[in-house]
Structure formats: structure tokens, C-alpha cells
Amino acid sequence: MQKLRAQDSSPYSYFGIGTFNNTDNARNISLGNTGIALQSPDYINSKNPASITTIGLQNVIYDVSGLLKYNNISSNQGKDSRFNGNFTNLGIAMRISNRVSIGASVQPTTSTDYKFVSTIPVEGTSGDYPITYEGSGGITNLGVTAGYKINNNWSIGGKVKNNFGTISRIETITTNSELEISRNIRYTGFSYGLGTQFNKYFEKQRLQLTLGAIVNFKSNLNAKGESIYTENKDYTNSVTTKLSSKSTTLPLEMGIGFSVLKNDRYRFSFDYTQSKWSEVKNTITNEKYYNQNVYGLGFELLPESKNPKNVGEALIYRFGLNYDTGYFKVNNREINKMEATFGVGVPMNKIILNIGYGYGKRGVLTTNAIKENYHMLNISIDFLDKWFTKRYIN
């Protein structure tokens, strides 16, 4: 039996190292979370490091992105609704030569934030003890990206990320007394990824085709921490035990994508990624994982006029769908996710404002014990600047 209480995030963030965030620009999220084959002349595209080469020659881009989310969680034991928000990306990117571009960013990779009540059996009896599970924290990454433009059609890129963060888990067991078990686990480790994009324009058909591919290599996160045992909240007499050092793993991830721009106005994009979670072992928690497949589909409607006279004529409209099979099971049931998105791009003089709305369901299968419906608002502001310009004196 489980009872929901005071969740600030998804209850599924209990598993593994938490739920993975949509850490990207609102443009990509509005396009069904696609971006492997999207060029990024005026924003930072975290989906593919090769896209950084499409930044203008003298442009420097600063990206500030955030998320507001309203969760409605239900089970056969009750319902709970919560509102929360967080930043999703702080970044800078620039081209430093005709062929080389670089960038840096800070992103919250995962988040853990839950509280729910369940029961555990009493050994030797038919009774149960109530137990409360609470969790908080997450993993953040500091990344550095570099891209190289081989020719006008083909570019490659790479990204190195330093992953770090602490996840706290508290279990409170109520019997004749109250026992609190607190575990604080600190994660550190580096991860690496590569990407490529190929672009071709067919002049007669007025069609631009972009192909993309990425690979994020399997990498380890070193996990260290401690367990604190406290009875009846007597913290002066609590017992602390160091946890043995273990390694948890980020899986090998591979993805492909394509986008088609027709008549310089209609853009379609598609992404497919697979994460090899079935190969992840030796984690701090004991979940069994399976391979995760994610499908994204997006459509973008660009302005009809190349020289719009007002903001209304310059608006860019976006629509998207995303389906995620998930990577772990609860009571032998897969926890999948489906999301529909809509967004608007507002280009201004030196600022690009992207706003997106999304509605999603986690635990789409009707047999899941806990269902999560959520509304989210994504906002990204990209500031465009020009460096390395020559000064002219009349």
C-alpha cells in the first residue's frame, strides 16, 4: 500500500539517481524534444555538439532557460498536486574562427524530490509497520563543448561534462519507537559525447535536408556517502556509518535525427535515441533496468516574410510529440511517458525569446499504480552579441 503526500516532483524520482530533466532550450522542447539534426545560428542546442558550428561568425550567444511545472499525481490511495520550478540551462557559445566554435553550460541533469508513505512487513507476524520515504537533491553537470566545421555541409563536435551532486534519502520506520535512516550519497564523475551534422540544400526543390547523429559514451559516477541512524529524533545520539565507495553508471546513448526545411518556411524534425540501461550495474539502489527508447517529432512554421514589419509577422510557431519508454520497472511494469508540446519563438533585435507549453503523462499504461499528469512552461532567453569586430574611424 502506498499513500501520496506532499510531493514536489515526480514520485518516480525515488528510483536510481532521480528523473532526468529536459535540460535544453525551449525551442527544442517545443519541437517534441528534438534537436539532433537542428542547426542553431541564434540559440544553444544541447542535443548535438556539432550544431554549435552554425553560430554566426561574430555572434556570441548567452542562454538562460527555465522551467515551471505543475504535477498532478494520483494512485488508488489518493491524489496530490504540486507546483515547482527550476533553471534548465545557463550557457554561452561563440565561434572563434571560420571553422571552430566553443561553448560552456551548467545544467541540472537529474532531480530527486518526493515523499510518500508505505508499509513493510513485520518479520514473524502478519502485521505491517508504516514507513515514510523522502528524497531530495540531484545531479548537475558543468559541460564544455567544441565544434569543428569540416566544410560547408559537414560538421563534428564533442562535449565533456563534469557531473556532481548529492542525493539524500530518508526512511522513517514507526514501531513502538521511531527509527530514521538517512543516506546522503555524493556523486562525481566525467562523461563524454560526440556528434555530427550533415546539411544539403536542394535548390530546385527549395528543400534543405539536415542529418545528425550523436553518441554519449558509457561512464562511471563515483558514489560516496554515509548512513545516519537516529531513534526518536535524538540526533545527539545518532549513529553514523560510512558507505563503501561504489560506482553507478550512466549508460551508452546513441541517437539519430533528421530535419527537412521546405520553401524556407516549413520544418519537420525527427529524433530517435536509445540508452543501454540494461548494461548498468553496481548502482547504490537495486532497480533492474531495461533499454530506453525515445522518439521525438516536431513541426516548425517560420514567418512568411523575410523582412517582417512587426513582432506579429515575425512569430515562429512550433508543435511536437515525444514518447519515452522509460528505463526501469515498478512491480514488473514499465514506466513510460508521453508528451505533447506547443511553442512560440519571438525574435527581437538582439534577443530571441522562446516560450513553450507541454502536457505529459508518466505511467501511461492503465495498470500502473501511480499516474503522473503534468503541465509545464518552458522559457528560454538567448542574448546575441558581437565580438571580435573591427572598429572603423571615419
Coordinates of N, CA, C and O in Angstrom, one line a residue, residues 296-373:
G296 N 11.0 11.4 -30.9 CA 10.5 12.8 -30.9 C 10.2 13.3 -32.3 O 10.8 12.9 -33.3
L297 N 9.1 14.0 -32.4 CA 8.6 14.5 -33.7 C 8.2 16.0 -33.6 O 7.5 16.4 -32.6
G298 N 8.7 16.9 -34.5 CA 8.4 18.3 -34.3 C 8.1 18.9 -35.7 O 8.5 18.5 -36.7
F299 N 7.3 20.0 -35.6 CA 7.0 20.8 -36.8 C 7.1 22.3 -36.4 O 6.7 22.7 -35.3
E300 N 7.8 23.1 -37.3 CA 8.0 24.5 -37.1 C 7.5 25.3 -38.3 O 7.8 25.0 -39.4
L301 N 6.8 26.3 -38.0 CA 6.2 27.2 -39.0 C 7.0 28.6 -38.9 O 6.8 29.3 -37.9
L302 N 7.8 28.9 -39.9 CA 8.6 30.1 -39.9 C 7.8 31.3 -40.5 O 6.8 31.0 -41.2
P303 N 8.2 32.5 -40.3 CA 7.5 33.7 -40.9 C 7.4 33.6 -42.4 O 8.4 33.2 -43.0
E304 N 6.3 34.1 -43.0 CA 6.2 34.1 -44.4 C 7.1 35.2 -45.0 O 7.7 35.0 -46.1
S305 N 7.2 36.3 -44.4 CA 8.1 37.4 -44.9 C 9.5 37.3 -44.3 O 9.6 37.1 -43.1
K306 N 10.5 37.6 -45.1 CA 11.9 37.6 -44.6 C 12.2 38.9 -43.9 O 13.1 39.0 -43.2
N307 N 11.3 39.9 -44.2 CA 11.5 41.3 -43.5 C 10.2 41.7 -42.9 O 9.5 42.5 -43.4
P308 N 9.8 41.0 -41.7 CA 8.6 41.3 -41.1 C 8.6 42.8 -40.6 O 9.6 43.3 -40.1
K309 N 7.4 43.4 -40.6 CA 7.2 44.8 -40.3 C 6.9 44.9 -38.8 O 7.1 46.0 -38.2
N310 N 6.5 43.9 -38.1 CA 6.2 44.0 -36.7 C 6.4 42.6 -36.1 O 6.7 41.6 -36.7
V311 N 6.3 42.6 -34.7 CA 6.5 41.3 -34.0 C 5.6 40.2 -34.4 O 6.0 39.0 -34.5
G312 N 4.3 40.6 -34.7 CA 3.3 39.6 -35.0 C 3.7 38.8 -36.3 O 3.5 37.6 -36.4
E313 N 4.3 39.5 -37.3 CA 4.7 38.9 -38.5 C 6.0 38.0 -38.3 O 6.3 37.2 -39.2
A314 N 6.7 38.3 -37.3 CA 8.0 37.6 -37.0 C 7.9 36.3 -36.2 O 8.8 35.6 -36.0
L315 N 6.7 36.1 -35.6 CA 6.5 34.9 -34.7 C 6.8 33.6 -35.4 O 6.4 33.4 -36.6
I316 N 7.4 32.7 -34.7 CA 7.6 31.3 -35.1 C 6.8 30.4 -34.3 O 6.8 30.4 -33.0
Y317 N 6.0 29.5 -34.9 CA 5.2 28.5 -34.2 C 5.7 27.1 -34.3 O 6.2 26.7 -35.3
R318 N 5.6 26.4 -33.1 CA 6.2 25.1 -33.0 C 5.2 24.1 -32.4 O 4.5 24.5 -31.5
F319 N 5.3 22.8 -32.8 CA 4.4 21.8 -32.3 C 5.3 20.5 -32.2 O 6.2 20.3 -33.0
G320 N 5.0 19.7 -31.2 CA 5.8 18.5 -31.0 C 5.1 17.4 -30.3 O 4.2 17.6 -29.5
L321 N 5.6 16.1 -30.5 CA 5.2 14.9 -29.7 C 6.4 14.2 -29.3 O 7.4 14.1 -30.1
N322 N 6.4 13.6 -28.1 CA 7.6 12.8 -27.6 C 7.0 11.6 -26.9 O 6.1 11.7 -26.1
Y323 N 7.7 10.5 -27.1 CA 7.3 9.2 -26.4 C 8.6 8.6 -25.9 O 9.6 8.4 -26.6
D324 N 8.6 8.3 -24.6 CA 9.7 7.7 -23.9 C 9.3 6.4 -23.2 O 8.4 6.4 -22.4
T325 N 10.0 5.3 -23.6 CA 9.6 4.0 -23.0 C 10.0 3.9 -21.5 O 9.5 3.0 -20.8
G326 N 10.9 4.8 -21.0 CA 11.4 4.6 -19.7 C 12.5 3.6 -19.6 O 12.8 3.0 -20.6
Y327 N 13.1 3.5 -18.4 CA 14.2 2.5 -18.3 C 14.2 1.7 -17.1 O 15.1 0.9 -16.8
F328 N 13.1 1.8 -16.2 CA 13.0 0.9 -15.1 C 11.6 0.4 -14.9 O 10.7 1.0 -15.5
K329 N 11.4 -0.6 -14.1 CA 10.1 -1.2 -13.9 C 9.7 -1.0 -12.4 O 10.5 -1.1 -11.5
V330 N 8.4 -0.9 -12.2 CA 7.8 -0.9 -10.8 C 6.8 -2.0 -10.8 O 5.9 -2.0 -11.6
N331 N 6.9 -2.9 -9.9 CA 6.1 -4.1 -9.8 C 6.0 -4.8 -11.2 O 5.0 -5.2 -11.7
N332 N 7.2 -4.9 -11.8 CA 7.4 -5.5 -13.1 C 6.6 -4.8 -14.3 O 6.3 -5.4 -15.3
R333 N 6.3 -3.5 -14.1 CA 5.6 -2.8 -15.1 C 6.5 -1.6 -15.6 O 7.1 -0.9 -14.8
E334 N 6.6 -1.4 -16.9 CA 7.4 -0.3 -17.4 C 6.7 1.0 -17.1 O 5.5 1.1 -17.1
I335 N 7.6 2.0 -16.9 CA 7.1 3.4 -16.6 C 7.4 4.2 -17.8 O 8.5 4.8 -17.9
N336 N 6.4 4.3 -18.7 CA 6.7 5.1 -19.9 C 6.1 6.5 -19.8 O 5.4 6.9 -18.8
K337 N 6.4 7.4 -20.8 CA 6.0 8.8 -20.7 C 5.6 9.3 -22.1 O 6.3 8.9 -23.1
M338 N 4.5 10.1 -22.2 CA 4.1 10.7 -23.4 C 3.9 12.2 -23.2 O 3.4 12.6 -22.2
E339 N 4.3 13.0 -24.2 CA 4.3 14.4 -24.0 C 3.9 15.1 -25.3 O 4.4 14.7 -26.4
A340 N 3.0 16.1 -25.2 CA 2.6 16.9 -26.4 C 3.0 18.4 -26.1 O 2.8 18.9 -24.9
T341 N 3.6 19.1 -27.0 CA 4.2 20.4 -26.8 C 3.7 21.4 -27.9 O 3.4 21.1 -29.0
F342 N 3.7 22.7 -27.5 CA 3.4 23.8 -28.4 C 4.3 25.0 -27.9 O 4.5 25.2 -26.7
G343 N 4.9 25.7 -28.9 CA 5.7 26.8 -28.5 C 5.7 27.9 -29.5 O 5.2 27.8 -30.7
V344 N 6.2 29.1 -29.1 CA 6.3 30.3 -29.9 C 7.7 30.9 -29.8 O 8.2 31.0 -28.6
G345 N 8.3 31.3 -30.9 CA 9.5 32.0 -30.9 C 9.3 33.4 -31.2 O 8.6 33.8 -32.2
V346 N 9.9 34.3 -30.5 CA 9.8 35.8 -30.6 C 11.1 36.4 -30.9 O 11.9 36.7 -30.0
P347 N 11.5 36.5 -32.2 CA 12.8 37.1 -32.5 C 12.7 38.7 -32.3 O 11.8 39.3 -32.9
M348 N 13.7 39.2 -31.6 CA 13.8 40.7 -31.5 C 15.2 41.1 -32.0 O 15.9 40.3 -32.6
N349 N 15.6 42.3 -31.7 CA 16.8 42.9 -32.2 C 18.0 42.0 -31.9 O 18.7 41.4 -32.7
K350 N 18.3 41.9 -30.6 CA 19.4 41.1 -30.1 C 19.0 40.1 -29.1 O 19.8 39.6 -28.3
I351 N 17.7 39.8 -29.0 CA 17.2 38.8 -28.1 C 16.3 37.9 -28.8 O 15.4 38.3 -29.6
I352 N 16.4 36.6 -28.5 CA 15.4 35.6 -29.0 C 14.7 35.0 -27.8 O 15.3 34.4 -26.9
L353 N 13.4 35.2 -27.8 CA 12.6 34.7 -26.7 C 11.8 33.4 -27.2 O 11.1 33.5 -28.2
N354 N 12.0 32.3 -26.5 CA 11.3 31.1 -26.9 C 10.5 30.7 -25.7 O 11.0 30.5 -24.6
I355 N 9.2 30.5 -25.9 CA 8.2 30.0 -24.9 C 7.5 28.8 -25.3 O 7.1 28.7 -26.5
G356 N 7.5 27.8 -24.4 CA 6.8 26.5 -24.8 C 5.9 26.0 -23.7 O 6.2 26.2 -22.5
Y357 N 4.8 25.4 -24.1 CA 3.9 24.7 -23.2 C 3.9 23.2 -23.5 O 3.9 22.9 -24.7
G358 N 3.8 22.4 -22.5 CA 3.8 21.0 -22.7 C 2.8 20.3 -21.7 O 2.7 20.7 -20.5
Y359 N 2.1 19.3 -22.2 CA 1.3 18.4 -21.3 C 1.8 17.0 -21.5 O 2.0 16.5 -22.6
G360 N 2.0 16.4 -20.3 CA 2.5 15.0 -20.4 C 1.9 14.1 -19.4 O 1.3 14.5 -18.4
K361 N 2.1 12.8 -19.6 CA 1.7 11.7 -18.7 C 2.8 10.8 -18.5 O 3.4 10.3 -19.5
R362 N 3.1 10.5 -17.3 CA 4.1 9.4 -16.9 C 3.3 8.3 -16.3 O 2.5 8.5 -15.4
G363 N 3.7 7.1 -16.7 CA 2.9 5.9 -16.3 C 1.6 5.8 -17.2 O 0.5 5.8 -16.7
V364 N 1.8 5.9 -18.5 CA 0.7 5.9 -19.5 C -0.1 4.6 -19.4 O -1.3 4.7 -19.6
L365 N 0.5 3.5 -19.1 CA -0.2 2.2 -19.1 C -1.2 2.3 -18.0 O -0.9 2.7 -16.8
T366 N -2.4 1.8 -18.2 CA -3.5 1.8 -17.2 C -3.3 1.0 -16.0 O -3.9 1.2 -15.0
T367 N -2.3 0.0 -16.1 CA -2.1 -0.8 -14.9 C -1.1 -0.3 -13.9 O -0.9 -0.9 -12.9
N368 N -0.5 0.9 -14.2 CA 0.5 1.4 -13.3 C -0.2 1.9 -12.0 O -1.3 2.5 -12.1
A369 N 0.4 1.7 -10.9 CA -0.2 2.0 -9.6 C -0.2 3.5 -9.4 O -1.2 4.1 -8.8
I370 N 0.8 4.3 -9.9 CA 0.9 5.7 -9.7 C 0.9 6.4 -11.0 O 1.7 6.0 -11.9
K371 N 0.0 7.3 -11.3 CA 0.0 8.1 -12.5 C 0.4 9.5 -12.3 O 0.0 10.1 -11.2
E372 N 1.1 10.1 -13.2 CA 1.5 11.5 -13.1 C 1.1 12.2 -14.4 O 1.5 11.9 -15.5
N373 N 0.3 13.3 -14.2 CA -0.1 14.2 -15.3 C 0.6 15.5 -14.9 O 0.5 16.0 -13.8

